[in-house]
Amino acid sequence: MDFSFDARTEELRGRLLAFMDEFVYPAEAVFAEQRASGIDPWSPPPVVQELKAAARERGLWNLFLPGENGAGLTNLQYAPLAEITGHSPHLAPPALNCAAPDTGNMEVLSEFGSDEQRKTWLEPLLAGEIRSAFAMTEPEVASSDAANIETRIERDGDEYVVNGRKWFTSGAMNPNCRIMIVMGKTDPSAERHRQQSMVLVPRDAPGVDVRRGMRVFGYDDGDHGGHAEVVFTDVRVPVANLVGEEGGGFAIAQARLGPGRIHHCMRAIGIAERAVELMCRRAASRVAFGKPIAAQGVVQEWIADSRVEIEQLRLLVLKTAWLMDTVGNRGAHTEIQSIKIATPLAVQRIVDRAIQTHGAAGVSQDTPLAELWAQVRTLRLADGPDEVHKRSLARRELKKYTV
Amino acid sequence: MDFSFDARTEELRGRLLAFMDEFVYPAEAVFAEQRASGIDPWSPPPVVQELKAAARERGLWNLFLPGENGAGLTNLQYAPLAEITGHSPHLAPPALNCAAPDTGNMEVLSEFGSDEQRKTWLEPLLAGEIRSAFAMTEPEVASSDAANIETRIERDGDEYVVNGRKWFTSGAMNPNCRIMIVMGKTDPSAERHRQQSMVLVPRDAPGVDVRRGMRVFGYDDGDHGGHAEVVFTDVRVPVANLVGEEGGGFAIAQARLGPGRIHHCMRAIGIAERAVELMCRRAASRVAFGKPIAAQGVVQEWIADSRVEIEQLRLLVLKTAWLMDTVGNRGAHTEIQSIKIATPLAVQRIVDRAIQTHGAAGVSQDTPLAELWAQVRTLRLADGPDEVHKRSLARRELKKYTV
Amino acid sequence: MDFSFDARTEELRGRLLAFMDEFVYPAEAVFAEQRASGIDPWSPPPVVQELKAAARERGLWNLFLPGENGAGLTNLQYAPLAEITGHSPHLAPPALNCAAPDTGNMEVLSEFGSDEQRKTWLEPLLAGEIRSAFAMTEPEVASSDAANIETRIERDGDEYVVNGRKWFTSGAMNPNCRIMIVMGKTDPSAERHRQQSMVLVPRDAPGVDVRRGMRVFGYDDGDHGGHAEVVFTDVRVPVANLVGEEGGGFAIAQARLGPGRIHHCMRAIGIAERAVELMCRRAASRVAFGKPIAAQGVVQEWIADSRVEIEQLRLLVLKTAWLMDTVGNRGAHTEIQSIKIATPLAVQRIVDRAIQTHGAAGVSQDTPLAELWAQVRTLRLADGPDEVHKRSLARRELKKYTV
Amino acid sequence: MDFSFDARTEELRGRLLAFMDEFVYPAEAVFAEQRASGIDPWSPPPVVQELKAAARERGLWNLFLPGENGAGLTNLQYAPLAEITGHSPHLAPPALNCAAPDTGNMEVLSEFGSDEQRKTWLEPLLAGEIRSAFAMTEPEVASSDAANIETRIERDGDEYVVNGRKWFTSGAMNPNCRIMIVMGKTDPSAERHRQQSMVLVPRDAPGVDVRRGMRVFGYDDGDHGGHAEVVFTDVRVPVANLVGEEGGGFAIAQARLGPGRIHHCMRAIGIAERAVELMCRRAASRVAFGKPIAAQGVVQEWIADSRVEIEQLRLLVLKTAWLMDTVGNRGAHTEIQSIKIATPLAVQRIVDRAIQTHGAAGVSQDTPLAELWAQVRTLRLADGPDEVHKRSLARRELKKYTV
């Protein structure tokens, strides 16, 4: 057992931290201004493009992607880097071409895509030239239960015909989002987990109606392409747009989720670190009733509890990454669920303490805290509410003691 | 001891509930549409004006205001009515001319205002013709400690000269907000609680710069006039604009807070009731893994805990109202602090459960929940963070046992 | 709505508070000594007998019992008195002949007993001459579900034959416990809630084996007769010992529970008040790192939170008592469940804070806190775990919104 | 970074797990019986002696002690073994000669003791022939602040004279406890952390009065020698009994605490694992309302939350052990405080859930849960209440961001 990072990780951490200091943090104010100006409400502000160029130049590019298509890091090596990007979660992940949902989509295309799919879609995604979306969640059903999915993908000759309604299709409001991976049922009569397939649907295909951006606690998340409601009406794509095999949609979705959760959780831990920093700086500088509020016992308790919680979360996420690398996603199933249950809830609490420490400024646009809170809160629902995962985890635990 | 409402309260509750059913709930969709259309982003949508007319006609007007200027209800009589308005907190309070900050301002003018001030400002406010704002919180200092206030109100001949910066001046973005009550220091050398005064400053006075609307978790609360940052630069008002006496600002602020907290808390309880209703309806109708989620034990626990918490909160708020009526605001000091500590935190938790029950819809604009959450969360900071009130309450408790 | 106590309540409160000051608190040290000496481990120490005499003389006797057999108070009148006895819960309730399980048993005999049963058992109980026990919970089954009860009560000629095993039969270790009310099934084939009956079984009847005292977190609660495991083997009692009617056991149990919960909850609130007092006194007098720990913000938060929680709990319990008096136990069903859910959990938390404030002394025998904690913790299980009540309450709440 | 145990740890884990299965678990019922028989209330029941012989034979002996005197394991190697002993915390630690307070005392003697002290006291302790105690906490002062200690150790010629009162001197009620390490002030005028020294005081020295056993929630912990109140009146020991140097007491206490906390925390995690196992077994076998309570969502949530919490705690404790091994106790200061803050609170909660799952049995002597709960609860106070550690940790965190 060894809790130190390996040399490659340390080297990359150093390089990334330097990049954050030199490029990302200074760009935050510019970003806020450009975003507030609202010229192009559903695209990243121009400063992001500059950061991308700088990151790529420094070899801080596609770090999330294992194998030869990406930086070739293990999950354990990438995790601490993802955490660092969480310090500035609106800027650093897109700057490094490591932002969801593109990351998951690139993973899917890299692992399950045909040569043609990879050439057409994966390459420009890897180059950061286009964006993509993942259309899974539906408004009408509890999407945590894949059997509920109502979108139909029906074969008709050499084409698939897609009909259905999706929402919270993140990124799809962005006009530069060119391609969507759409989950739907190709065979509702198959067994529960073989009914679903995934197809690639260009955003500009006839019958695709990107209706509106869903809000998250008042935020539209326009800078990363929003969360679209998309209606598919008789949308036709060639059969070559099938990802993997028919009936393989559920399995691909599962494969996509493991790394996705690690990334989300590590970034969330980075958010928590940022919140603690802001909380400490505020507490040290703000005076009430004759002393800095850092001298208040309750504020000290918030800081201590936050530190202790973060340390535990990080270790669990790192161990999960290590398990994924050593025994595979299936072997790490319990741990992947565990971090999904534990991280957003704890980070939400930590950010809330930082908000409270800031008074009215904490809920406003003058600190990043309120927006970060909304983002982390939403993770408790993303890819299934925590409660679904707890139930599943408990059942496995119970099986240990009962034959 | 008797836990039933008196006849007048029952009669008004009946009338108000009927008004909610007939006018308010049906107007919610209209309101949402008008607001989304964004024609006048800092004013109430037109439907509010219609509701006001209907409410006034039905005698549901200025219920919050005791004495002859208002409906003449006691706090205990008004509290359950305020709760009902919390079921639709964006529509019902303004419809009844019972929306903050006008309510507090009308109370101040009614109790401390000169005849002229009442004629000029109170009358049109009572008639619902204009709106008003209360400029107290400052960005640079911990405003929970009144001694920190930096805004200066200096006498110069027959005028006061106001200089300072305020924010979260709710309502002030609304062009129909005509008057602000501004808190500042007239005598920084006086004893701690006699340094402050309040003056009336017309929103269009030279030197008043309404800079921007502060956001609350992404919401601008434009429909009730937003939360403005306002800079006062050499703003001159006649000495007749002093409210009450010089050095009386702190006392007026305290007098204003008691009823204000009761109103906020009762409306928050109404919000909690609305959240429980939405949670139950959703849980009963949404199916996952083969049964309605209402059959899930964890959801049942949320519902039960919410019910039990609401019942306790309501009783404490009602008792506080009763104490204010029978022994006065000062005698009810501990209870007023108690409801301020207890209510927003509990209601926030209840609304959060309702959000979780709704999945992605819960954080979006398709239910009122996320916006209500943000509103209630902010109450934990409004007029001083909870922690300041806890400390003060604890000290009084400790004194009971130590001489 | 009126939150003041009526004149009779106020008068009795005054008398009881004086009795606590004059007799009960001074007796606590004597009680502890006598108990520690362990001469008669399953009986109240002698000082309790003295207190009983003094209480009876002052008319502080059988206050819990409505109607002509007792003091004739309403639930709402008795509740604040029960709270006061909770300040010294090992001494005051037995001193006033208001200790469980005798209270519930007297209620049952008073309401459902035959003339003969009342003469034989109720009269000496009312006089405080004997003690009684209530044998309901069984070790082998989840007793919160009455359908699970395995004890059999079979009619054989003019007798009932009782067979079964009970535990946590409180009071039954005390040799002066003369009579047990035993719940068992007379007709397992009847409908779910008509299978059970109650019979009176003298503790010295042949076949009654009082096996051992169950511990509660290490405490044997010997001073109030412990919590016995009792085995009934072919125990024969005359048919005249049936309480009420055959098949009426479940209904009697339900009738017994309403007042029982009010009493438990009010005493628990008294315990919480005692804990807050001890916490404040300790915090004010104990010095660490140069100042009294009362100056620590975290301790202040504990005190404030405790005060706010107590005020809410008390009001909910009082309202429940008022409902029981005005609309009956059935009409107060939701509220009775609510106080059962809310009170022990909150009071346990409050006592825990007081323990933490006392350091090592808090967990020891040198303060009453650890023992009070154990007692309150157990209430979360007594007459059904909280979770069962939450589920039932949630279902009623859900029904409001679904047809 | 590598989360697998090394070969030696794996080998020892295997051997220890086999020992638990073969010897310890089967001995639990014997232990309970022997303890209940109460022949020798302040000594371990005879079965412990048998286990000790068996453990020593299998090389499972003094595993806690690094260096040549003990098994020579690192903290990281010992930690997972300590966890396993926590599965049966009354039997396994003494069986392996790894029970507090002997462990800490052996560490102190091993590191700071003179040759003579080691020969006289360390050797028989290592052989498991005698027991020892550590007299630090005092009833009259907040002992978390070392400056408060009132016990005096005064030099008088060739002797030290000890006067003072200690309590919670664990193990000292056991007649086989032969030696106490006593902390007191040799120079109250020295700087804050140089005032204290430690001396060895034989339990049978004249002037040592072992007064009484302190209870912990009703338990006397007699099987491991109780928690004594000890009064020292003019107790004289030769100067050779000084441990380390004069004024070094605080430093020794600090050195003792690091490993002590690791051990306590790892055992507590073992307790949590035991609690989860009991909870699962009970939930799977107990039926209420027609199905096993394992099917209840709330019980499933308890199980899931417990699992997730345990995994995080364990990793944090293991990382702390690794830090102690690699950068020393001082370098691991923050993490040592973190595990002290996090572990007992979380484990207490987990055990509480297991209790609730067991109903009345959970609080009784028929499961180990209630006693384990009491033990873990007490850890929140042992060597300083959590709050003191949180404050200290927060101050270090704040310093990161302020110069």
PDB file of C-alpha atoms in Angstrom, chain A residues 139-142 144-145 148 167-168 192 212-219 286-289 296 298 302 352 355-356 359-361 363-366 370 373 377 380-381 385-388 391, chain B residues 139-142 144-145 148 167-168 192 212-219 286-289 296 298 302 352 355-356 359-361 363-366 370 373 377 380-381 385-388 391:
ATOM      1  CA  PRO A 139     -38.842  13.861 -19.220  1.00  0.00           C
ATOM      2  CA  GLU A 140     -41.714  11.426 -19.096  1.00  0.00           C
ATOM      3  CA  VAL A 141     -40.084   8.477 -17.331  1.00  0.00           C
ATOM      4  CA  ALA A 142     -37.751   7.633 -14.480  1.00  0.00           C
ATOM      5  CA  SER A 144     -32.688   5.627 -13.839  1.00  0.00           C
ATOM      6  CA  ASP A 145     -34.557   2.506 -14.858  1.00  0.00           C
ATOM      7  CA  ASN A 148     -38.482   2.837 -18.938  1.00  0.00           C
ATOM      8  CA  TRP A 167     -34.063  16.497 -22.077  1.00  0.00           C
ATOM      9  CA  PHE A 168     -31.053  17.551 -20.092  1.00  0.00           C
ATOM     10  CA  ARG A 192     -34.680  -5.990 -20.085  1.00  0.00           C
ATOM     11  CA  ARG A 212     -35.169  24.906 -25.240  1.00  0.00           C
ATOM     12  CA  GLY A 213     -32.485  25.016 -22.598  1.00  0.00           C
ATOM     13  CA  MET A 214     -33.384  23.544 -19.268  1.00  0.00           C
ATOM     14  CA  ARG A 215     -32.367  25.601 -16.262  1.00  0.00           C
ATOM     15  CA  VAL A 216     -30.580  24.343 -13.205  1.00  0.00           C
ATOM     16  CA  PHE A 217     -31.481  26.522 -10.227  1.00  0.00           C
ATOM     17  CA  GLY A 218     -31.784  29.494 -12.531  1.00  0.00           C
ATOM     18  CA  TYR A 219     -28.548  28.870 -14.406  1.00  0.00           C
ATOM     19  CA  ARG A 286     -14.240  39.533   7.254  1.00  0.00           C
ATOM     20  CA  VAL A 287     -14.741  41.183  10.610  1.00  0.00           C
ATOM     21  CA  ALA A 288     -17.938  41.047  12.646  1.00  0.00           C
ATOM     22  CA  PHE A 289     -18.482  41.932  16.265  1.00  0.00           C
ATOM     23  CA  GLN A 296     -15.827  31.965  15.477  1.00  0.00           C
ATOM     24  CA  VAL A 298     -18.758  27.467  14.316  1.00  0.00           C
ATOM     25  CA  TRP A 302     -17.123  24.074   9.205  1.00  0.00           C
ATOM     26  CA  ASP A 352     -23.028  25.488   1.325  1.00  0.00           C
ATOM     27  CA  ILE A 355     -21.774  30.256   0.935  1.00  0.00           C
ATOM     28  CA  GLN A 356     -22.915  30.863   4.475  1.00  0.00           C
ATOM     29  CA  GLY A 359     -23.224  36.122   3.536  1.00  0.00           C
ATOM     30  CA  ALA A 360     -25.262  37.609   0.724  1.00  0.00           C
ATOM     31  CA  ALA A 361     -22.254  37.540  -1.605  1.00  0.00           C
ATOM     32  CA  VAL A 363     -25.652  33.362  -3.100  1.00  0.00           C
ATOM     33  CA  SER A 364     -24.854  36.026  -5.707  1.00  0.00           C
ATOM     34  CA  GLN A 365     -22.895  36.169  -8.946  1.00  0.00           C
ATOM     35  CA  ASP A 366     -19.963  37.812  -7.182  1.00  0.00           C
ATOM     36  CA  ALA A 370     -23.806  29.536  -5.747  1.00  0.00           C
ATOM     37  CA  TRP A 373     -23.500  24.544  -5.524  1.00  0.00           C
ATOM     38  CA  ARG A 377     -26.519  19.473  -6.259  1.00  0.00           C
ATOM     39  CA  ARG A 380     -27.153  13.870  -6.876  1.00  0.00           C
ATOM     40  CA  LEU A 381     -29.670  13.291  -9.661  1.00  0.00           C
ATOM     41  CA  PRO A 385     -30.790   9.601  -8.051  1.00  0.00           C
ATOM     42  CA  ASP A 386     -28.529   8.550  -5.169  1.00  0.00           C
ATOM     43  CA  GLU A 387     -31.361   6.515  -3.710  1.00  0.00           C
ATOM     44  CA  VAL A 388     -31.354   4.072  -6.618  1.00  0.00           C
ATOM     45  CA  ARG A 391     -30.618   0.407  -2.851  1.00  0.00           C
TER      46      ARG A 391
ATOM     47  CA  PRO B 139     -21.320  44.689   0.316  1.00  0.00           C
ATOM     48  CA  GLU B 140     -18.194  45.732   2.152  1.00  0.00           C
ATOM     49  CA  VAL B 141     -19.144  44.900   5.723  1.00  0.00           C
ATOM     50  CA  ALA B 142     -20.860  42.264   7.832  1.00  0.00           C
ATOM     51  CA  SER B 144     -25.480  41.748  10.761  1.00  0.00           C
ATOM     52  CA  ASP B 145     -23.446  43.979  13.030  1.00  0.00           C
ATOM     53  CA  ASN B 148     -20.320  48.140  10.756  1.00  0.00           C
ATOM     54  CA  TRP B 167     -26.762  45.885  -2.252  1.00  0.00           C
ATOM     55  CA  PHE B 168     -29.522  43.333  -2.096  1.00  0.00           C
ATOM     56  CA  ARG B 192     -23.205  51.769  19.258  1.00  0.00           C
ATOM     57  CA  ARG B 212     -27.214  46.107 -11.310  1.00  0.00           C
ATOM     58  CA  GLY B 213     -29.412  43.306 -10.104  1.00  0.00           C
ATOM     59  CA  MET B 214     -27.802  40.790  -7.792  1.00  0.00           C
ATOM     60  CA  ARG B 215     -28.543  37.164  -8.583  1.00  0.00           C
ATOM     61  CA  VAL B 216     -29.637  34.536  -6.136  1.00  0.00           C
ATOM     62  CA  PHE B 217     -28.489  31.126  -7.352  1.00  0.00           C
ATOM     63  CA  GLY B 218     -28.966  32.259 -10.924  1.00  0.00           C
ATOM     64  CA  TYR B 219     -32.364  33.866 -10.394  1.00  0.00           C
ATOM     65  CA  ARG B 286     -43.979   8.341 -11.020  1.00  0.00           C
ATOM     66  CA  VAL B 287     -43.129   4.694 -11.580  1.00  0.00           C
ATOM     67  CA  ALA B 288     -39.653   3.211 -11.346  1.00  0.00           C
ATOM     68  CA  PHE B 289     -38.633  -0.408 -11.112  1.00  0.00           C
ATOM     69  CA  GLN B 296     -40.165   3.422  -1.599  1.00  0.00           C
ATOM     70  CA  VAL B 298     -36.949   6.395   1.744  1.00  0.00           C
ATOM     71  CA  TRP B 302     -39.003  12.119   3.551  1.00  0.00           C
ATOM     72  CA  ASP B 352     -34.722  19.703  -1.291  1.00  0.00           C
ATOM     73  CA  ILE B 355     -36.573  18.293  -5.665  1.00  0.00           C
ATOM     74  CA  GLN B 356     -34.915  14.909  -5.275  1.00  0.00           C
ATOM     75  CA  GLY B 359     -35.416  14.020 -10.520  1.00  0.00           C
ATOM     76  CA  ALA B 360     -34.062  16.371 -13.150  1.00  0.00           C
ATOM     77  CA  ALA B 361     -37.394  18.213 -13.334  1.00  0.00           C
ATOM     78  CA  VAL B 363     -33.829  21.448 -10.490  1.00  0.00           C
ATOM     79  CA  SER B 364     -35.346  22.873 -13.668  1.00  0.00           C
ATOM     80  CA  GLN B 365     -37.810  25.616 -14.497  1.00  0.00           C
ATOM     81  CA  ASP B 366     -40.598  23.064 -14.991  1.00  0.00           C
ATOM     82  CA  ALA B 370     -35.617  25.008  -7.460  1.00  0.00           C
ATOM     83  CA  TRP B 373     -35.284  26.483  -2.683  1.00  0.00           C
ATOM     84  CA  ARG B 377     -31.851  29.255   1.300  1.00  0.00           C
ATOM     85  CA  ARG B 380     -30.694  31.806   6.229  1.00  0.00           C
ATOM     86  CA  LEU B 381     -28.622  34.881   5.448  1.00  0.00           C
ATOM     87  CA  PRO B 385     -26.825  34.768   9.210  1.00  0.00           C
ATOM     88  CA  ASP B 386     -28.406  32.188  11.487  1.00  0.00           C
ATOM     89  CA  GLU B 387     -25.172  31.845  13.392  1.00  0.00           C
ATOM     90  CA  VAL B 388     -25.366  35.388  14.740  1.00  0.00           C
ATOM     91  CA  ARG B 391     -25.025  33.040  19.483  1.00  0.00           C
TER      92      ARG B 391
END
